DNA sequence: GCGGGTCTTTTTGCATGCAAACGACCGGTA
DNA sequence: TACCGGTCGTTTGCATGCAAAAAGACCCGC
């Protein structure tokens, strides 16, 4: 069964890493915004040293860009990069689903089903609902990735894990996107339960590529 | 055309990162060996701060393990982990080859061919020859990955990039493995030149999975 | 009003001091 | 002998000082 979390927040740098990562993904810092070490240190009640370390880790996650002697900025996601990101994610998560189909524990399968039921219970459009939808969706993907049992795949996925919240918000605000996402999750679960790697893999690939297309479409309309 | 190197070694931490990475991959530090910050700082003529940063980056690359308050050790590669690593690499590099087939520049194609010719010219079994073989092989894969034109794919591959030198040495000491590797590279190049994504992708997957099987076999014999 | 150059301010990157945690060692006890 | 608790040296992790570089403010000439 997949464990809930790996890090027990041992060092201060890890805590800053987790919190800052959440803040960036949560949209608290806008893409392109400068991240000054001193200000972050004050915010997190620590000094610049752990902040620097957290920023370097976030650079590895593709959430922050660091230029020597010029500091760190929140990474901007242009359409081409988002497409690139989602295609790599499709590749890796599809594999994860395929691996998981062969070995997932019943307990994890139940957890995945629980996420679907939680999503079904959410019908509103309030900020609180969107928050829960985003969190539950992340639960689904995290549980599945861990169920794949491939540490290297998990590590590779960390490089394409996070995109800023505004992108997710438009997605989860769209009723049809929401419905299709739920259906896709159910399809993936069906593949997993049947032990069919092909089916789980294909369903996941389709699911992620649909998200890619949705975002592409949204960004095209914005121009 | 793919550029030779990304980093211009701006900060001290990056220099330590590059050099220490090379030292670990080069087998200078044995798996399981402890990496004390002070000693490394002395070696690289700097202080512990940039060393710490480099170690955290190397942890992201899967070359080093850091336990809070207990320090860093060179990561050990057990058979299961090597298989995991190579399978993720197969997935990612196969995709890279497929992407490259559709867009590689003639200049890069020429560079790839040049690596094959260099390998063909090497017939001995001396340490110097092995060094060149390893370096040339890495050139081939690096050029191809950059030719794929997917920054996110490159980033993901960094998490499965390095394995310690001893593993590579046994591979390149084996004449038949060497010959098959060269043939595989030529096959991949043929796919690229034909603009056939399928062919390049399949050839690359086969190539990487063959390496996986070779190493698996070697390790099985050792027990 | 605008561009170029200089000076000030801010911010980064590195070195180092220091407290706390870890582990090795050692003596005592069952 | 095997095991347990205390002590000490070592090493980590964080805070901070400082030099150097970048960003920004300012002024001047045009």
Tab-separated table of C-alpha atoms (C1' of nucleotides) in Angstrom:
chain	number	residue	atom	x	y	z
A	1	UNK	CA	0.000	0.000	0.000
A	2	UNK	CA	1.169	3.491	-0.796
A	3	UNK	CA	2.279	5.555	2.147
A	4	UNK	CA	0.806	8.979	2.619
A	5	UNK	CA	4.023	10.961	2.561
A	6	UNK	CA	7.726	10.331	2.391
A	7	UNK	CA	9.289	13.339	4.086
A	8	UNK	CA	8.817	13.811	7.802
A	9	UNK	CA	10.023	17.401	7.452
A	10	UNK	CA	13.297	16.782	9.193
A	11	UNK	CA	15.290	19.826	8.248
A	12	UNK	CA	14.286	23.416	7.942
A	13	UNK	CA	15.191	23.417	4.247
A	14	UNK	CA	12.688	20.652	3.591
A	15	UNK	CA	9.965	22.485	5.391
A	16	UNK	CA	10.646	25.633	3.356
A	17	UNK	CA	10.734	23.483	0.240
A	18	UNK	CA	7.336	21.947	0.954
A	19	UNK	CA	5.691	25.203	1.967
A	20	UNK	CA	7.182	27.303	-0.799
A	21	UNK	CA	6.294	24.677	-3.347
A	22	UNK	CA	2.726	24.725	-2.130
A	23	UNK	CA	2.718	28.522	-2.211
A	24	UNK	CA	3.953	28.644	-5.793
A	25	UNK	CA	1.598	25.949	-7.018
A	26	UNK	CA	-1.146	27.626	-5.049
A	27	UNK	CA	-0.604	30.745	-7.111
A	28	UNK	CA	0.617	32.862	-4.222
A	29	UNK	CA	3.579	33.936	-6.297
A	30	UNK	CA	2.899	34.873	-9.886
A	31	UNK	CA	4.993	33.455	-12.720
A	32	UNK	CA	7.930	35.736	-13.382
A	33	UNK	CA	7.835	37.118	-9.860
A	34	UNK	CA	11.146	37.454	-8.144
A	35	UNK	CA	11.790	35.349	-5.066
A	36	UNK	CA	14.110	37.231	-2.761
A	37	UNK	CA	15.916	35.100	-0.256
A	38	UNK	CA	15.643	37.547	2.618
A	39	UNK	CA	11.890	38.019	2.222
A	40	UNK	CA	11.295	34.274	2.046
A	41	UNK	CA	13.479	33.727	5.078
A	42	UNK	CA	11.378	36.221	7.015
A	43	UNK	CA	8.181	34.585	5.836
A	44	UNK	CA	9.233	31.118	6.865
A	45	UNK	CA	10.911	32.186	10.064
A	46	UNK	CA	14.360	30.993	9.118
A	47	UNK	CA	17.530	32.314	7.539
A	48	UNK	CA	18.614	32.617	3.919
A	49	UNK	CA	20.618	29.413	3.901
A	50	UNK	CA	17.738	26.909	4.017
A	51	UNK	CA	15.795	29.136	1.650
A	52	UNK	CA	18.584	28.939	-0.896
A	53	UNK	CA	18.592	25.180	-0.606
A	54	UNK	CA	14.836	24.988	-1.053
A	55	UNK	CA	15.060	27.206	-4.130
A	56	UNK	CA	17.633	24.920	-5.704
A	57	UNK	CA	15.380	21.920	-5.122
A	58	UNK	CA	12.461	23.772	-6.644
A	59	UNK	CA	14.574	24.548	-9.663
A	60	UNK	CA	14.990	20.819	-10.102
A	61	UNK	CA	11.217	20.501	-10.000
A	62	UNK	CA	10.916	23.035	-12.786
A	63	UNK	CA	8.977	25.482	-10.633
A	64	UNK	CA	11.675	28.099	-10.222
A	65	UNK	CA	14.406	29.472	-12.420
A	66	UNK	CA	17.700	30.547	-10.886
A	67	UNK	CA	20.205	32.672	-12.697
A	68	UNK	CA	23.577	33.047	-11.000
A	69	UNK	CA	23.971	36.369	-9.230
A	70	UNK	CA	20.493	37.413	-10.328
A	71	UNK	CA	18.290	35.395	-8.075
A	72	UNK	CA	15.286	33.161	-8.416
A	73	UNK	CA	12.028	33.826	-10.210
A	74	UNK	CA	8.850	31.785	-10.421
A	75	UNK	CA	8.965	29.954	-13.675
A	76	UNK	CA	6.659	31.081	-16.457
A	77	UNK	CA	4.665	28.475	-18.305
A	78	UNK	CA	4.237	29.361	-21.937
A	79	UNK	CA	1.995	27.217	-24.146
A	80	UNK	CA	4.887	25.291	-25.669
A	81	UNK	CA	6.258	24.401	-22.264
A	82	UNK	CA	2.886	23.283	-20.979
A	83	UNK	CA	2.456	20.995	-23.968
A	84	UNK	CA	5.927	19.620	-23.449
A	85	UNK	CA	5.238	19.064	-19.774
A	86	UNK	CA	1.946	17.299	-20.326
A	87	UNK	CA	3.355	15.036	-22.980
A	88	UNK	CA	6.141	13.873	-20.724
A	89	UNK	CA	3.623	13.479	-17.943
A	90	UNK	CA	1.417	11.413	-20.236
A	91	UNK	CA	4.333	9.163	-21.029
A	92	UNK	CA	5.350	8.653	-17.418
A	93	UNK	CA	1.931	8.407	-15.825
A	94	UNK	CA	0.724	6.017	-18.481
A	95	UNK	CA	3.620	3.786	-17.618
A	96	UNK	CA	2.852	4.172	-13.942
A	97	UNK	CA	-0.723	3.072	-14.554
A	98	UNK	CA	0.467	0.092	-16.543
A	99	UNK	CA	2.834	-0.983	-13.801
A	100	UNK	CA	0.228	-0.439	-11.120
A	101	UNK	CA	-2.274	-2.666	-12.921
A	102	UNK	CA	-0.003	-5.611	-12.306
A	103	UNK	CA	0.609	-5.070	-8.633
A	104	UNK	CA	-1.759	-2.626	-6.972
A	105	UNK	CA	-3.006	-3.627	-3.525
A	106	UNK	CA	-6.757	-3.824	-2.898
A	107	UNK	CA	-6.383	-1.165	-0.215
A	108	UNK	CA	-4.957	1.298	-2.716
A	109	UNK	CA	-7.659	0.423	-5.202
A	110	UNK	CA	-10.177	1.291	-2.537
A	111	UNK	CA	-8.418	4.593	-1.917
A	112	UNK	CA	-8.602	5.410	-5.615
A	113	UNK	CA	-12.307	4.628	-5.666
A	114	UNK	CA	-12.796	6.802	-2.634
A	115	UNK	CA	-11.369	9.781	-4.518
A	116	UNK	CA	-13.934	9.279	-7.264
A	117	UNK	CA	-16.740	9.182	-4.775
A	118	UNK	CA	-15.524	12.315	-3.092
A	119	UNK	CA	-15.429	14.095	-6.455
A	120	UNK	CA	-18.932	12.880	-7.254
A	121	UNK	CA	-20.206	14.395	-4.060
A	122	UNK	CA	-18.941	17.837	-5.069
A	123	UNK	CA	-21.358	19.761	-7.249
A	124	UNK	CA	-20.805	23.433	-6.473
A	125	UNK	CA	-18.474	25.941	-8.074
A	126	UNK	CA	-17.182	27.738	-5.023
A	127	UNK	CA	-13.515	28.249	-4.267
A	128	UNK	CA	-13.766	25.700	-1.486
A	129	UNK	CA	-15.123	23.099	-3.888
A	130	UNK	CA	-12.411	23.803	-6.444
A	131	UNK	CA	-9.791	23.421	-3.740
A	132	UNK	CA	-11.149	20.037	-2.792
A	133	UNK	CA	-11.372	18.934	-6.414
A	134	UNK	CA	-7.755	19.876	-7.053
A	135	UNK	CA	-6.567	18.178	-3.883
A	136	UNK	CA	-8.572	15.035	-4.536
A	137	UNK	CA	-7.328	14.832	-8.100
A	138	UNK	CA	-3.777	15.081	-6.837
A	139	UNK	CA	-4.493	12.329	-4.341
A	140	UNK	CA	-5.644	10.069	-7.146
A	141	UNK	CA	-2.517	10.576	-9.191
A	142	UNK	CA	-0.186	10.348	-6.217
A	143	UNK	CA	-1.697	7.104	-4.977
A	144	UNK	CA	-1.476	5.587	-8.404
A	145	UNK	CA	2.113	6.636	-8.975
A	146	UNK	CA	3.188	5.168	-5.676
A	147	UNK	CA	1.265	2.007	-6.445
A	148	UNK	CA	3.430	1.588	-9.533
A	149	UNK	CA	6.293	0.764	-7.186
A	150	UNK	CA	8.982	2.385	-9.265
A	151	UNK	CA	11.050	4.890	-7.297
A	152	UNK	CA	12.783	6.083	-10.434
A	153	UNK	CA	9.520	6.721	-12.182
A	154	UNK	CA	8.329	8.698	-9.178
A	155	UNK	CA	11.530	10.724	-9.220
A	156	UNK	CA	11.186	11.420	-12.933
A	157	UNK	CA	7.606	12.521	-12.423
A	158	UNK	CA	8.700	15.081	-9.885
A	159	UNK	CA	10.225	17.087	-12.731
A	160	UNK	CA	6.802	17.503	-14.330
A	161	UNK	CA	4.646	17.496	-11.247
A	162	UNK	CA	3.565	21.020	-10.600
A	163	UNK	CA	1.765	23.592	-12.633
A	164	UNK	CA	0.428	26.815	-11.167
A	165	UNK	CA	-3.015	26.879	-9.733
A	166	UNK	CA	-4.654	29.296	-12.220
A	167	UNK	CA	-4.340	26.656	-14.935
A	168	UNK	CA	-5.943	24.058	-12.745
A	169	UNK	CA	-8.708	26.393	-11.691
A	170	UNK	CA	-9.974	26.979	-15.221
A	171	UNK	CA	-9.953	23.242	-15.730
A	172	UNK	CA	-11.937	22.370	-12.632
A	173	UNK	CA	-14.368	25.207	-13.191
A	174	UNK	CA	-15.427	23.614	-16.449
A	175	UNK	CA	-18.280	21.174	-15.806
A	176	UNK	CA	-17.635	19.019	-18.852
A	177	UNK	CA	-13.910	18.806	-18.176
A	178	UNK	CA	-14.748	17.769	-14.652
A	179	UNK	CA	-17.128	15.064	-15.838
A	180	UNK	CA	-14.663	13.724	-18.374
A	181	UNK	CA	-11.928	13.654	-15.760
A	182	UNK	CA	-14.089	11.647	-13.400
A	183	UNK	CA	-15.026	9.248	-16.169
A	184	UNK	CA	-11.372	8.847	-17.078
A	185	UNK	CA	-10.451	8.088	-13.490
A	186	UNK	CA	-13.150	5.452	-13.359
A	187	UNK	CA	-11.905	3.990	-16.598
A	188	UNK	CA	-8.385	3.816	-15.233
A	189	UNK	CA	-9.621	2.143	-12.069
A	190	UNK	CA	-11.515	-0.401	-14.140
A	191	UNK	CA	-8.319	-1.221	-15.995
A	192	UNK	CA	-6.420	-1.556	-12.736
A	193	UNK	CA	-9.051	-3.794	-11.198
A	194	UNK	CA	-9.051	-6.016	-14.265
A	195	UNK	CA	-5.264	-6.216	-13.997
A	196	UNK	CA	-5.059	-4.962	-17.546
A	197	UNK	CA	-1.884	-2.952	-18.024
A	198	UNK	CA	-2.814	-1.988	-21.566
A	199	UNK	CA	-6.153	-0.656	-20.565
A	200	UNK	CA	-4.943	1.263	-17.544
A	201	UNK	CA	-2.056	2.663	-19.524
A	202	UNK	CA	-4.134	3.770	-22.481
A	203	UNK	CA	-6.788	5.284	-20.269
A	204	UNK	CA	-4.219	7.260	-18.350
A	205	UNK	CA	-2.497	8.483	-21.501
A	206	UNK	CA	-5.804	9.632	-22.895
A	207	UNK	CA	-6.646	11.299	-19.621
A	208	UNK	CA	-3.443	13.327	-19.453
A	209	UNK	CA	-3.472	14.207	-23.147
A	210	UNK	CA	-7.052	15.425	-22.784
A	211	UNK	CA	-5.873	17.748	-20.049
A	212	UNK	CA	-3.135	18.952	-22.381
A	213	UNK	CA	-5.667	19.702	-25.087
A	214	UNK	CA	-8.000	21.449	-22.717
A	215	UNK	CA	-5.272	23.765	-21.507
A	216	UNK	CA	-4.040	24.358	-25.051
A	217	UNK	CA	-7.516	25.328	-26.093
A	218	UNK	CA	-7.965	27.650	-23.122
A	219	UNK	CA	-4.700	29.403	-23.838
A	220	UNK	CA	-5.502	29.725	-27.537
A	221	UNK	CA	-8.786	31.395	-26.673
A	222	UNK	CA	-7.076	33.829	-24.369
A	223	UNK	CA	-4.961	35.282	-27.168
B	1	UNK	CA	21.744	21.824	-33.442
B	2	UNK	CA	22.397	20.660	-29.932
B	3	UNK	CA	24.712	22.811	-27.871
B	4	UNK	CA	27.652	21.189	-26.172
B	5	UNK	CA	26.876	22.157	-22.594
B	6	UNK	CA	24.240	24.113	-20.725
B	7	UNK	CA	25.971	25.323	-17.606
B	8	UNK	CA	28.706	27.912	-17.846
B	9	UNK	CA	29.767	27.081	-14.297
B	10	UNK	CA	28.644	30.374	-12.839
B	11	UNK	CA	28.557	29.652	-9.159
B	12	UNK	CA	30.849	27.666	-6.971
B	13	UNK	CA	28.038	25.266	-6.094
B	14	UNK	CA	27.601	24.376	-9.754
B	15	UNK	CA	31.269	23.726	-10.182
B	16	UNK	CA	31.285	21.437	-7.157
B	17	UNK	CA	28.148	19.779	-8.507
B	18	UNK	CA	29.728	19.070	-11.881
B	19	UNK	CA	33.031	17.885	-10.463
B	20	UNK	CA	31.568	15.803	-7.668
B	21	UNK	CA	29.102	14.237	-10.047
B	22	UNK	CA	31.928	13.289	-12.350
B	23	UNK	CA	33.890	11.923	-9.404
B	24	UNK	CA	31.005	9.754	-8.237
B	25	UNK	CA	30.164	8.469	-11.691
B	26	UNK	CA	33.863	7.971	-12.280
B	27	UNK	CA	33.913	5.602	-9.334
B	28	UNK	CA	36.145	7.769	-7.183
B	29	UNK	CA	33.718	7.360	-4.318
B	30	UNK	CA	32.363	3.896	-3.696
B	31	UNK	CA	28.645	3.274	-3.245
B	32	UNK	CA	27.756	3.547	0.410
B	33	UNK	CA	30.745	5.746	1.107
B	34	UNK	CA	30.095	8.724	3.297
B	35	UNK	CA	30.525	12.172	1.818
B	36	UNK	CA	31.616	14.546	4.554
B	37	UNK	CA	31.011	18.153	3.797
B	38	UNK	CA	34.248	19.405	5.286
B	39	UNK	CA	36.397	16.982	3.356
B	40	UNK	CA	34.674	17.796	0.086
B	41	UNK	CA	35.011	21.501	0.769
B	42	UNK	CA	38.731	21.047	1.229
B	43	UNK	CA	38.991	18.994	-1.930
B	44	UNK	CA	37.185	21.533	-4.065
B	45	UNK	CA	38.757	24.547	-2.451
B	46	UNK	CA	35.573	26.030	-1.134
B	47	UNK	CA	33.464	26.027	2.003
B	48	UNK	CA	30.756	23.688	3.213
B	49	UNK	CA	27.892	25.818	1.976
B	50	UNK	CA	28.297	25.247	-1.776
B	51	UNK	CA	29.132	21.626	-1.068
B	52	UNK	CA	25.839	21.168	0.727
B	53	UNK	CA	24.013	22.685	-2.202
B	54	UNK	CA	25.776	20.424	-4.656
B	55	UNK	CA	24.921	17.393	-2.538
B	56	UNK	CA	21.253	18.309	-2.561
B	57	UNK	CA	21.306	18.596	-6.343
B	58	UNK	CA	23.026	15.241	-6.607
B	59	UNK	CA	20.339	13.741	-4.425
B	60	UNK	CA	17.842	14.912	-7.024
B	61	UNK	CA	19.904	13.103	-9.641
B	62	UNK	CA	19.696	9.910	-7.622
B	63	UNK	CA	23.443	9.715	-7.108
B	64	UNK	CA	23.535	10.591	-3.437
B	65	UNK	CA	21.336	9.861	-0.466
B	66	UNK	CA	20.978	12.413	2.289
B	67	UNK	CA	19.533	11.611	5.670
B	68	UNK	CA	18.841	14.606	7.898
B	69	UNK	CA	21.466	15.049	10.575
B	70	UNK	CA	23.307	11.990	9.326
B	71	UNK	CA	24.928	13.246	6.206
B	72	UNK	CA	25.285	12.165	2.620
B	73	UNK	CA	26.384	8.823	1.215
B	74	UNK	CA	26.996	7.680	-2.341
B	75	UNK	CA	23.923	5.842	-3.416
B	76	UNK	CA	24.095	2.087	-3.734
B	77	UNK	CA	22.697	0.453	-6.819
B	78	UNK	CA	21.152	-2.888	-6.075
B	79	UNK	CA	19.904	-5.073	-8.938
B	80	UNK	CA	16.276	-4.074	-8.484
B	81	UNK	CA	17.140	-0.394	-8.608
B	82	UNK	CA	19.296	-0.814	-11.706
B	83	UNK	CA	16.453	-2.576	-13.492
B	84	UNK	CA	14.058	0.142	-12.437
B	85	UNK	CA	16.456	2.811	-13.609
B	86	UNK	CA	17.049	1.219	-16.990
B	87	UNK	CA	13.378	0.698	-17.633
B	88	UNK	CA	12.587	4.323	-16.990
B	89	UNK	CA	15.548	5.267	-19.128
B	90	UNK	CA	14.277	3.017	-21.902
B	91	UNK	CA	10.914	4.717	-21.760
B	92	UNK	CA	12.330	8.225	-21.833
B	93	UNK	CA	15.134	7.712	-24.303
B	94	UNK	CA	12.897	5.819	-26.687
B	95	UNK	CA	10.575	8.795	-26.671
B	96	UNK	CA	13.544	11.105	-27.196
B	97	UNK	CA	14.603	9.101	-30.220
B	98	UNK	CA	11.090	9.199	-31.618
B	99	UNK	CA	10.885	12.948	-31.223
B	100	UNK	CA	14.338	13.441	-32.668
B	101	UNK	CA	13.458	11.463	-35.783
B	102	UNK	CA	10.960	14.153	-36.727
B	103	UNK	CA	13.202	17.138	-36.241
B	104	UNK	CA	16.888	16.354	-35.978
B	105	UNK	CA	19.215	18.707	-37.845
B	106	UNK	CA	21.641	17.230	-40.396
B	107	UNK	CA	24.516	18.619	-38.357
B	108	UNK	CA	23.461	16.606	-35.316
B	109	UNK	CA	22.978	13.533	-37.466
B	110	UNK	CA	26.551	13.980	-38.600
B	111	UNK	CA	27.692	14.280	-35.003
B	112	UNK	CA	25.931	11.027	-34.143
B	113	UNK	CA	27.586	9.286	-37.049
B	114	UNK	CA	30.914	10.625	-35.952
B	115	UNK	CA	30.502	8.926	-32.581
B	116	UNK	CA	29.996	5.595	-34.322
B	117	UNK	CA	33.096	6.071	-36.389
B	118	UNK	CA	35.111	6.963	-33.335
B	119	UNK	CA	33.916	3.799	-31.613
B	120	UNK	CA	34.776	1.722	-34.664
B	121	UNK	CA	38.301	3.015	-34.583
B	122	UNK	CA	38.780	1.744	-31.031
B	123	UNK	CA	39.827	-1.872	-30.836
B	124	UNK	CA	41.948	-2.230	-27.703
B	125	UNK	CA	40.922	-3.073	-24.173
B	126	UNK	CA	43.059	-0.627	-22.239
B	127	UNK	CA	41.718	1.727	-19.608
B	128	UNK	CA	42.231	4.610	-21.989
B	129	UNK	CA	40.127	2.901	-24.641
B	130	UNK	CA	37.357	2.137	-22.176
B	131	UNK	CA	37.355	5.756	-21.067
B	132	UNK	CA	36.917	6.909	-24.634
B	133	UNK	CA	34.198	4.369	-25.299
B	134	UNK	CA	32.242	5.479	-22.264
B	135	UNK	CA	32.633	9.142	-23.115
B	136	UNK	CA	31.700	8.628	-26.748
B	137	UNK	CA	28.667	6.605	-25.808
B	138	UNK	CA	27.550	9.389	-23.505
B	139	UNK	CA	28.053	11.872	-26.319
B	140	UNK	CA	25.760	9.845	-28.543
B	141	UNK	CA	22.962	9.747	-26.013
B	142	UNK	CA	23.365	13.389	-25.000
B	143	UNK	CA	23.276	14.646	-28.569
B	144	UNK	CA	20.193	12.603	-29.304
B	145	UNK	CA	18.365	13.733	-26.188
B	146	UNK	CA	19.033	17.371	-26.953
B	147	UNK	CA	17.962	16.805	-30.536
B	148	UNK	CA	14.580	15.708	-29.233
B	149	UNK	CA	13.979	19.338	-28.310
B	150	UNK	CA	11.989	18.601	-25.169
B	151	UNK	CA	13.377	20.393	-22.110
B	152	UNK	CA	11.067	18.484	-19.811
B	153	UNK	CA	12.175	15.176	-21.206
B	154	UNK	CA	15.793	16.201	-20.685
B	155	UNK	CA	15.009	17.182	-17.110
B	156	UNK	CA	13.265	13.880	-16.448
B	157	UNK	CA	16.220	11.987	-17.876
B	158	UNK	CA	18.532	13.686	-15.421
B	159	UNK	CA	16.934	11.606	-12.677
B	160	UNK	CA	18.133	8.402	-14.348
B	161	UNK	CA	21.282	9.676	-15.961
B	162	UNK	CA	24.165	8.370	-13.945
B	163	UNK	CA	25.310	4.987	-12.935
B	164	UNK	CA	28.697	4.323	-11.387
B	165	UNK	CA	31.594	3.566	-13.609
B	166	UNK	CA	32.257	-0.027	-12.553
B	167	UNK	CA	28.980	-1.104	-14.155
B	168	UNK	CA	29.890	0.609	-17.375
B	169	UNK	CA	33.351	-0.821	-17.363
B	170	UNK	CA	32.187	-4.425	-17.380
B	171	UNK	CA	29.867	-3.551	-20.235
B	172	UNK	CA	32.478	-1.935	-22.433
B	173	UNK	CA	35.013	-4.612	-21.700
B	174	UNK	CA	32.736	-7.161	-23.309
B	175	UNK	CA	33.457	-7.365	-27.024
B	176	UNK	CA	30.057	-8.646	-28.034
B	177	UNK	CA	28.233	-6.075	-25.933
B	178	UNK	CA	30.363	-3.444	-27.573
B	179	UNK	CA	29.553	-4.699	-31.042
B	180	UNK	CA	25.848	-4.903	-30.330
B	181	UNK	CA	25.865	-1.402	-28.914
B	182	UNK	CA	27.513	-0.032	-32.027
B	183	UNK	CA	25.037	-1.869	-34.242
B	184	UNK	CA	22.175	-0.487	-32.176
B	185	UNK	CA	23.487	3.038	-32.516
B	186	UNK	CA	23.715	2.596	-36.268
B	187	UNK	CA	20.186	1.242	-36.331
B	188	UNK	CA	18.943	4.245	-34.382
B	189	UNK	CA	20.730	6.598	-36.732
B	190	UNK	CA	19.155	4.838	-39.710
B	191	UNK	CA	15.750	5.390	-38.171
B	192	UNK	CA	16.516	9.023	-37.546
B	193	UNK	CA	17.786	9.572	-41.069
B	194	UNK	CA	14.675	7.950	-42.506
B	195	UNK	CA	12.612	10.251	-40.328
B	196	UNK	CA	10.926	7.186	-38.896
B	197	UNK	CA	9.897	7.841	-35.310
B	198	UNK	CA	8.729	4.282	-34.811
B	199	UNK	CA	11.959	2.810	-35.975
B	200	UNK	CA	14.179	5.159	-33.998
B	201	UNK	CA	12.033	4.674	-30.915
B	202	UNK	CA	11.968	0.905	-31.095
B	203	UNK	CA	15.661	0.683	-31.795
B	204	UNK	CA	16.440	2.878	-28.829
B	205	UNK	CA	14.157	0.949	-26.507
B	206	UNK	CA	15.776	-2.298	-27.568
B	207	UNK	CA	19.205	-0.768	-27.091
B	208	UNK	CA	18.549	0.382	-23.529
B	209	UNK	CA	16.730	-2.800	-22.528
B	210	UNK	CA	19.639	-4.827	-23.843
B	211	UNK	CA	21.915	-2.865	-21.563
B	212	UNK	CA	19.544	-3.623	-18.708
B	213	UNK	CA	19.678	-7.329	-19.461
B	214	UNK	CA	23.442	-7.334	-19.785
B	215	UNK	CA	23.859	-5.726	-16.381
B	216	UNK	CA	21.267	-8.007	-14.826
B	217	UNK	CA	23.127	-10.989	-16.150
B	218	UNK	CA	26.462	-9.718	-14.881
B	219	UNK	CA	25.074	-9.132	-11.433
B	220	UNK	CA	23.385	-12.514	-11.339
B	221	UNK	CA	26.692	-14.184	-12.155
B	222	UNK	CA	28.442	-12.289	-9.411
B	223	UNK	CA	26.274	-13.821	-6.709
C	1	DG	C1'	11.975	64.703	-23.091
C	2	DC	C1'	15.433	61.171	-23.566
C	3	DG	C1'	19.755	58.395	-23.565
C	4	DG	C1'	24.150	57.546	-21.292
C	5	DG	C1'	27.008	57.303	-17.460
C	6	DT	C1'	27.951	57.313	-12.446
C	7	DC	C1'	26.898	56.511	-7.728
C	8	DT	C1'	24.050	54.365	-4.135
C	9	DT	C1'	21.331	50.612	-2.563
C	10	DT	C1'	20.009	46.107	-2.626
C	11	DT	C1'	20.807	41.322	-3.121
C	12	DT	C1'	23.346	37.460	-3.967
C	13	DG	C1'	27.008	33.896	-2.941
C	14	DC	C1'	30.481	32.239	0.069
C	15	DA	C1'	32.812	31.630	4.530
C	16	DT	C1'	32.498	30.823	9.177
C	17	DG	C1'	30.664	30.576	14.109
C	18	DC	C1'	27.902	27.920	16.999
C	19	DA	C1'	24.360	24.955	19.009
C	20	DA	C1'	22.406	20.475	18.661
C	21	DA	C1'	22.335	15.790	17.202
C	22	DC	C1'	24.613	11.644	16.120
C	23	DG	C1'	27.700	7.859	16.949
C	24	DA	C1'	31.710	5.835	19.012
C	25	DC	C1'	33.724	4.672	23.170
C	26	DC	C1'	33.905	3.112	27.868
C	27	DG	C1'	32.812	1.521	32.242
C	28	DG	C1'	29.372	-0.711	35.041
C	29	DT	C1'	25.846	-4.283	35.794
C	30	DA	C1'	23.378	-8.476	35.361
D	1	DT	C1'	29.922	-12.452	28.102
D	2	DA	C1'	26.228	-9.523	26.523
D	3	DC	C1'	23.918	-5.410	27.377
D	4	DC	C1'	22.926	-0.774	28.993
D	5	DG	C1'	23.696	4.184	30.138
D	6	DG	C1'	26.651	8.096	30.222
D	7	DT	C1'	30.391	10.940	28.133
D	8	DC	C1'	33.044	12.982	24.493
D	9	DG	C1'	34.441	14.017	19.810
D	10	DT	C1'	32.717	14.707	15.340
D	11	DT	C1'	29.540	16.357	11.993
D	12	DT	C1'	25.575	18.393	10.580
D	13	DG	C1'	22.282	22.369	9.982
D	14	DC	C1'	21.327	27.093	10.640
D	15	DA	C1'	22.457	31.976	11.321
D	16	DT	C1'	25.122	35.707	10.138
D	17	DG	C1'	29.100	38.642	8.378
D	18	DC	C1'	31.158	40.288	4.342
D	19	DA	C1'	32.745	41.113	-0.413
D	20	DA	C1'	31.184	41.492	-4.999
D	21	DA	C1'	27.844	41.992	-8.433
D	22	DA	C1'	23.512	43.532	-10.104
D	23	DA	C1'	19.586	46.677	-9.933
D	24	DG	C1'	17.984	51.011	-9.338
D	25	DA	C1'	18.301	56.094	-8.592
D	26	DC	C1'	20.124	60.108	-10.010
D	27	DC	C1'	22.235	63.527	-12.720
D	28	DC	C1'	23.963	65.551	-16.762
D	29	DG	C1'	24.334	66.619	-21.577
D	30	DC	C1'	21.922	66.653	-25.696
